[in-house]
Tab-separated table of C-alpha atoms in Angstrom:
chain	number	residue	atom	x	y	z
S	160	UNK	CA	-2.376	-20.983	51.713
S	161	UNK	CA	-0.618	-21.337	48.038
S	162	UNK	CA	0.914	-18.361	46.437
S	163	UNK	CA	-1.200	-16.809	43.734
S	164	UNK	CA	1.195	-15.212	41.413
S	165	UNK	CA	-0.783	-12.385	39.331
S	166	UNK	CA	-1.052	-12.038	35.784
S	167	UNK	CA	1.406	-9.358	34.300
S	168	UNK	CA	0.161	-6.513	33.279
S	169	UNK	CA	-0.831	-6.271	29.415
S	170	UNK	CA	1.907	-4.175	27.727
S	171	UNK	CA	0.726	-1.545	25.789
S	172	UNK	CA	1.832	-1.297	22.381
S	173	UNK	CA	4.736	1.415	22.212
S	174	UNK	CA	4.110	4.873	21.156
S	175	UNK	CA	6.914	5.984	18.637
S	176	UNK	CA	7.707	9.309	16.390
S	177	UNK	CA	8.331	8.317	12.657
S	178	UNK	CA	10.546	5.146	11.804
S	179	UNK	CA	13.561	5.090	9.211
S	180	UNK	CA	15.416	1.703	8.538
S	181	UNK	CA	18.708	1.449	7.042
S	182	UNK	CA	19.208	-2.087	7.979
S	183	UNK	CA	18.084	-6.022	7.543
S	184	UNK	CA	16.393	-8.138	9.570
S	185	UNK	CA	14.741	-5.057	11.093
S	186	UNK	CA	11.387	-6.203	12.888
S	187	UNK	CA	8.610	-3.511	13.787
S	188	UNK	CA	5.876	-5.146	16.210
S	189	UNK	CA	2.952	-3.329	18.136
S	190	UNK	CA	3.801	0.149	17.051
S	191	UNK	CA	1.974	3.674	17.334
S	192	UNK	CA	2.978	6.097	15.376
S	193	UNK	CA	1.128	9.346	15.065
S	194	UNK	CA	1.810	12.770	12.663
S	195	UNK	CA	0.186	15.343	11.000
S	196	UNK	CA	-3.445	14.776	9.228
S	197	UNK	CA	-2.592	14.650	5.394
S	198	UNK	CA	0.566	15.771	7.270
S	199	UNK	CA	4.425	15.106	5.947
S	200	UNK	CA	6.736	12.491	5.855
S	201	UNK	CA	6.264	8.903	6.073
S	202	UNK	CA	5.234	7.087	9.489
S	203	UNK	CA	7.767	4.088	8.555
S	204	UNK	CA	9.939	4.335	5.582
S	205	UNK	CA	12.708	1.881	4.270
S	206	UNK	CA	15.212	3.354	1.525
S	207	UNK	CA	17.447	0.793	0.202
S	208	UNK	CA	18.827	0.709	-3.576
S	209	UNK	CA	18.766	-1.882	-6.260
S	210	UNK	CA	22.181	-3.503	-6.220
S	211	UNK	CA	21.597	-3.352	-1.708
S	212	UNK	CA	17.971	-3.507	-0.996
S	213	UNK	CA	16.859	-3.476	2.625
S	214	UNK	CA	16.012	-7.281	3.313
S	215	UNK	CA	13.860	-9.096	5.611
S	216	UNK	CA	11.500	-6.141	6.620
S	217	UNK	CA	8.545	-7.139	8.740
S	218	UNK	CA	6.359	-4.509	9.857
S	219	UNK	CA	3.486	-5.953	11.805
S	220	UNK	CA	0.287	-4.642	14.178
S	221	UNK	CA	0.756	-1.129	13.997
S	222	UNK	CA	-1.147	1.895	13.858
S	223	UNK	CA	0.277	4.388	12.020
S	224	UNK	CA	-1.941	7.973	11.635
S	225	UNK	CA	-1.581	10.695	9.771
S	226	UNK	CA	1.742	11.759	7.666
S	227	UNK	CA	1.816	11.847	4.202
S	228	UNK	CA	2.505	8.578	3.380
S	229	UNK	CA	2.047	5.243	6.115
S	230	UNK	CA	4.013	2.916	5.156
S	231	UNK	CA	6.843	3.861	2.730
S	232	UNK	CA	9.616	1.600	0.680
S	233	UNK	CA	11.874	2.079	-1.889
S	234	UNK	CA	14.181	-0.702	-2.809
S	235	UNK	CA	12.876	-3.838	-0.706
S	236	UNK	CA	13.301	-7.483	-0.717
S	237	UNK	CA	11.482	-10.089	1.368
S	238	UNK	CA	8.941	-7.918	2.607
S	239	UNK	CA	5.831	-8.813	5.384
S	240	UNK	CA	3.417	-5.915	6.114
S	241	UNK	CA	0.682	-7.327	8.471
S	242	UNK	CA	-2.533	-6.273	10.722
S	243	UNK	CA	-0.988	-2.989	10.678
S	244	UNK	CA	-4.252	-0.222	10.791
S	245	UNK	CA	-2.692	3.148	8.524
S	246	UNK	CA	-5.657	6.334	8.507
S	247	UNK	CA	-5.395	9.924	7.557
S	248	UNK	CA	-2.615	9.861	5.200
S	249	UNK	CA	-2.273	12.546	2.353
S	250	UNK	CA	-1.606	10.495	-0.220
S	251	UNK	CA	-1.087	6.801	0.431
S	252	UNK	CA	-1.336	3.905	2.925
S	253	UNK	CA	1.339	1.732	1.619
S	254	UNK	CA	3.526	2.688	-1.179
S	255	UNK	CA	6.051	0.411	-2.465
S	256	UNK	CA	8.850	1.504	-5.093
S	257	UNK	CA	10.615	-1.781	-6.277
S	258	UNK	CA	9.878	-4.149	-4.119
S	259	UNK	CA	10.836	-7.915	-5.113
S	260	UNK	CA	9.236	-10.608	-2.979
S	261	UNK	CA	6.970	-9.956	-0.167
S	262	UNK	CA	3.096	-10.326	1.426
S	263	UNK	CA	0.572	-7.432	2.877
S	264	UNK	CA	-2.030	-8.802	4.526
S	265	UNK	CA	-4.726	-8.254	6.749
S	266	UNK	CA	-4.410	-4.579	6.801
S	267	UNK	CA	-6.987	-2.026	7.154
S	268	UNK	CA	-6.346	1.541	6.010
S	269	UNK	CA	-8.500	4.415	5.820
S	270	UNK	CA	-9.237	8.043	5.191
S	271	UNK	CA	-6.529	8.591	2.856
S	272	UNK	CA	-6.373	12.443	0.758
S	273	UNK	CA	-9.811	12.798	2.954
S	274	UNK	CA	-10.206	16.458	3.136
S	275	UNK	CA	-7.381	17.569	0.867
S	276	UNK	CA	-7.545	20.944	-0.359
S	277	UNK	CA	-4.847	21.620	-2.902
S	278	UNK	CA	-5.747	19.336	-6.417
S	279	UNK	CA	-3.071	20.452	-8.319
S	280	UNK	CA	0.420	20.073	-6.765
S	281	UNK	CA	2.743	18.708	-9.498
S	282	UNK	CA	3.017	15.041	-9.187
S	283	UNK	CA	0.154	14.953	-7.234
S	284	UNK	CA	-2.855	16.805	-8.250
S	285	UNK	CA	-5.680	14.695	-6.971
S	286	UNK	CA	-3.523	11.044	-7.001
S	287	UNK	CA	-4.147	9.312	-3.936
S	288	UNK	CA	-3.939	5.675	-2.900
S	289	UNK	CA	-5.021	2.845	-0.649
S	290	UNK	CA	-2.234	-0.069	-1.151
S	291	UNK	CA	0.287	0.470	-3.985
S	292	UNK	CA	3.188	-1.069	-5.831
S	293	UNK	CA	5.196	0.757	-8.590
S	294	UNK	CA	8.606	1.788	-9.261
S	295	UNK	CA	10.272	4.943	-10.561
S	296	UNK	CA	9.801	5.207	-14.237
S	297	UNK	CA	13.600	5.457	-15.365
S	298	UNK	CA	14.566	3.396	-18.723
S	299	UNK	CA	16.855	1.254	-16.447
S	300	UNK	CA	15.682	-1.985	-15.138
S	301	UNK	CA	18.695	-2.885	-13.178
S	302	UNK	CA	18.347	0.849	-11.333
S	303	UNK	CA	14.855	0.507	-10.870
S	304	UNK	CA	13.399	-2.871	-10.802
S	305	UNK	CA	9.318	-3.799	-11.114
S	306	UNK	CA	7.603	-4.488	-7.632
S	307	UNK	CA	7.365	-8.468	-8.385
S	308	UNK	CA	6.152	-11.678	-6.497
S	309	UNK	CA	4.163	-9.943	-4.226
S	310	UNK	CA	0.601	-11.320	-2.374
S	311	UNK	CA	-1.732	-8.763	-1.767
S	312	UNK	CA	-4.773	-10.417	0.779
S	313	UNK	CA	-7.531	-10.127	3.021
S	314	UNK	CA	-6.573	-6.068	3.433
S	315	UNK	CA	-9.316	-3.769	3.697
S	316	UNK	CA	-8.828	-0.323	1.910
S	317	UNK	CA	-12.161	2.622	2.848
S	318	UNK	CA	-12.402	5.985	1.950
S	319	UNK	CA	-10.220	7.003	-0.594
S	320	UNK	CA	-12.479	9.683	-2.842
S	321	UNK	CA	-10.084	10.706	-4.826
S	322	UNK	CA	-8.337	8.094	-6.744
S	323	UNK	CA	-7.207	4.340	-6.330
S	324	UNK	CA	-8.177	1.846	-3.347
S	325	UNK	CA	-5.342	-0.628	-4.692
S	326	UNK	CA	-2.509	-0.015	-7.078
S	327	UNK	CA	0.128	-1.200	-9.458
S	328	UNK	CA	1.732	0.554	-11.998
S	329	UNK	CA	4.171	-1.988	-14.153
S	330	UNK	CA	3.656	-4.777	-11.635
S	331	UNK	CA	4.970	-8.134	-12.262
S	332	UNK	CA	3.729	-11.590	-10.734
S	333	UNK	CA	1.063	-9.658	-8.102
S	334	UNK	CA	-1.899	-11.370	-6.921
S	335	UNK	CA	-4.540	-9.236	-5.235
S	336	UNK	CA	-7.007	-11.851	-3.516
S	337	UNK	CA	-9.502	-11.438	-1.013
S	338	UNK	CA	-9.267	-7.808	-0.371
S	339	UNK	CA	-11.962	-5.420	-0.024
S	340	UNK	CA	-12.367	-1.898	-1.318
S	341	UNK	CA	-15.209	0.270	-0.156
S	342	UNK	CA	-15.751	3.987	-1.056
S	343	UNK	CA	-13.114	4.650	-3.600
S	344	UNK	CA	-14.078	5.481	-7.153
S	345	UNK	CA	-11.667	3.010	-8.668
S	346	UNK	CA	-11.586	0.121	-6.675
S	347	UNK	CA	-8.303	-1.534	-8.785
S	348	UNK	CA	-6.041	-0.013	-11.404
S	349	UNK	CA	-3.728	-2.086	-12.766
S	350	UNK	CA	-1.684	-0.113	-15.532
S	351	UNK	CA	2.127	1.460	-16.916
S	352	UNK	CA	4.406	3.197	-15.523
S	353	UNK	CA	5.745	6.943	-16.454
S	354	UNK	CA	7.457	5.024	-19.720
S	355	UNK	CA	5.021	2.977	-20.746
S	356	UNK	CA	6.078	-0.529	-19.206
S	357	UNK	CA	3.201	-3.457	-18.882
S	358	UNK	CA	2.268	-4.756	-15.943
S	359	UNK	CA	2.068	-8.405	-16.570
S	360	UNK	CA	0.813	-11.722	-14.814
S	361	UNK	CA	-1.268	-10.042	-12.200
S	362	UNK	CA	-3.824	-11.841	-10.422
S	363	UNK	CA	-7.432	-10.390	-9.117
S	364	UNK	CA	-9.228	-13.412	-7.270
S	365	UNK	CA	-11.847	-13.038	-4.467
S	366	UNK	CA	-12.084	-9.200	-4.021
S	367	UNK	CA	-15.091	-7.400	-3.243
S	368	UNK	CA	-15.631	-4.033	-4.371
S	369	UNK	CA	-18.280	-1.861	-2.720
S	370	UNK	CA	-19.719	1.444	-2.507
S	371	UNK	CA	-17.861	3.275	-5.071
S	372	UNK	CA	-17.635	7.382	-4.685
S	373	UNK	CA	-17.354	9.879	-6.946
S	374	UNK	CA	-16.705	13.241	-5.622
S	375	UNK	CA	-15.849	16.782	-6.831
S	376	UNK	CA	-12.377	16.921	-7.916
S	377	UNK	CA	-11.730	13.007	-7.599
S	378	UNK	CA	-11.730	10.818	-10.628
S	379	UNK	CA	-14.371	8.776	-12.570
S	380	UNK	CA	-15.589	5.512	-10.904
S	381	UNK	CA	-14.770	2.517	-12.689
S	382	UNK	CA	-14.411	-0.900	-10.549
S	383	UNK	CA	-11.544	-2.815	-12.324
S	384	UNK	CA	-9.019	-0.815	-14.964
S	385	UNK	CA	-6.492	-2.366	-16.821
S	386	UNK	CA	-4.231	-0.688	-19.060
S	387	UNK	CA	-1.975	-2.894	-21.195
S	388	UNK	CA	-1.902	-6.173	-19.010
S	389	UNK	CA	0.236	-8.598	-20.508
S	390	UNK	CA	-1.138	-11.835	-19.118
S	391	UNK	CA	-3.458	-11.959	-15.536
S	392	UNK	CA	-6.460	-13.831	-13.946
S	393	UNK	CA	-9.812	-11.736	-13.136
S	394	UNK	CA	-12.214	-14.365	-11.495
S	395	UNK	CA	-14.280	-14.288	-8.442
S	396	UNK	CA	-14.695	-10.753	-7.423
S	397	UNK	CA	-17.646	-9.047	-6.439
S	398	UNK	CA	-18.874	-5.663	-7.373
S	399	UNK	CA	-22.023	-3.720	-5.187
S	400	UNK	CA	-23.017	-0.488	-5.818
């Protein structure tokens, strides 16, 4: 009689404490990583500096819960954040801090600042966020470059009752396309950083916005905000109540 050989066994996905990487080329594939609800801490976090950013970061089909942050980056380059699922967080899903080149897409990430009791933390207060992109508001450039050339698509951001489903504050060259925000009171806020600095050339194409919350505490719903945008495309997006 032939030999049947059996199919191997499915591999679960890995079950990990929290991630730091201090190196390039660094892959992260079919992670679990679980902390604290509105806990401490990020589940993966990346701290590189402006003249040595961490390069070639690709963080991909993970679930990452709880922690205070999901996803966390300072100082990037090259960056791919994909199908990764990121719930419970305190303050935000992803949170990039100069970051120059890079995609996140096809993420889902939920319940984030869901529950949270203290509103007034300095430097918090009630902030929270889905997906966002900023950089530390020194006067220095070179120390602290804009998050630039970034693609933003197909993510889906739910529940965040506080604040902002997607985020940049002084972005450059970001396009935010085909993403979908439900439950948030501001779906996307596009606006300055600590100094003042324009965002500029950022792109909102295909989104659909739905559901919008307003709850006790949180801030005021308003779909689309943009605060001294120099130069960007709005088309295509769809608002529901």
């Amino acid at each position: 009689a032939p030999v049947v050989t059996p199919p191997p066994t499915p591999r679960p996905p890995s079950t990990s404490g929290p991630i730091t990487v201090t190196a390039h080329d660094v892959t992260i594939d079919g992670v679990t990583i679980s902390g604290a609800t509105n806990g401490s801490g990020a589940g993966i976090r990346a701290t590189g500096t402006a003249a040595n950013p961490i390069r070639n970061l690709t963080i991909r089909n993970c679930t990452i819960r709880g922690f205070n942050v999901g996803i966390l980056l300072y100082y990037v380059a090259n960056v791919t954040i994909e199908n990764c699922t990121i719930s419970d967080a305190g303050y935000a899903g992803i949170l990039i801090y100069s970051g120059v080149g890079g995609r996140i897409t096809g993420n889902t990430i939920a319940r984030i600042a869901v529950g949270r009791t203290n509103r007034t933390a300095s430097g918090v207060e009630n902030n929270a966020y889905g997906i966002a992109l900023s950089r530390i508001a020194s006067t220095s450039f070179a120390a602290d470059p804009r998050s630039s050339n970034f693609l933003v698509d197909g993510n889906l951001v739910t529940d965040v009752p506080l604040w902002h489903c997607y985020d940049t504050h002084a972005g450059d060259h970001i396009t935010f396309s085909n993403n979908t925000g439900r439950r948030c009171p501001r779906g996307f806020f596009i606006t300055v950083d600590g100094i003042g600095t324009h965002p500029q050339s950022i792109t909102l194409s295909g989104n659909r916005l739905e559901q919008g919350v307003q709850i006790s505490g949180g801030t005021n719903l308003t779909a689309v905000t943009l605060v001294n945008l120099n130069t960007g495309t709005i088309s295509g997006n769809a608002i529901s109540a």
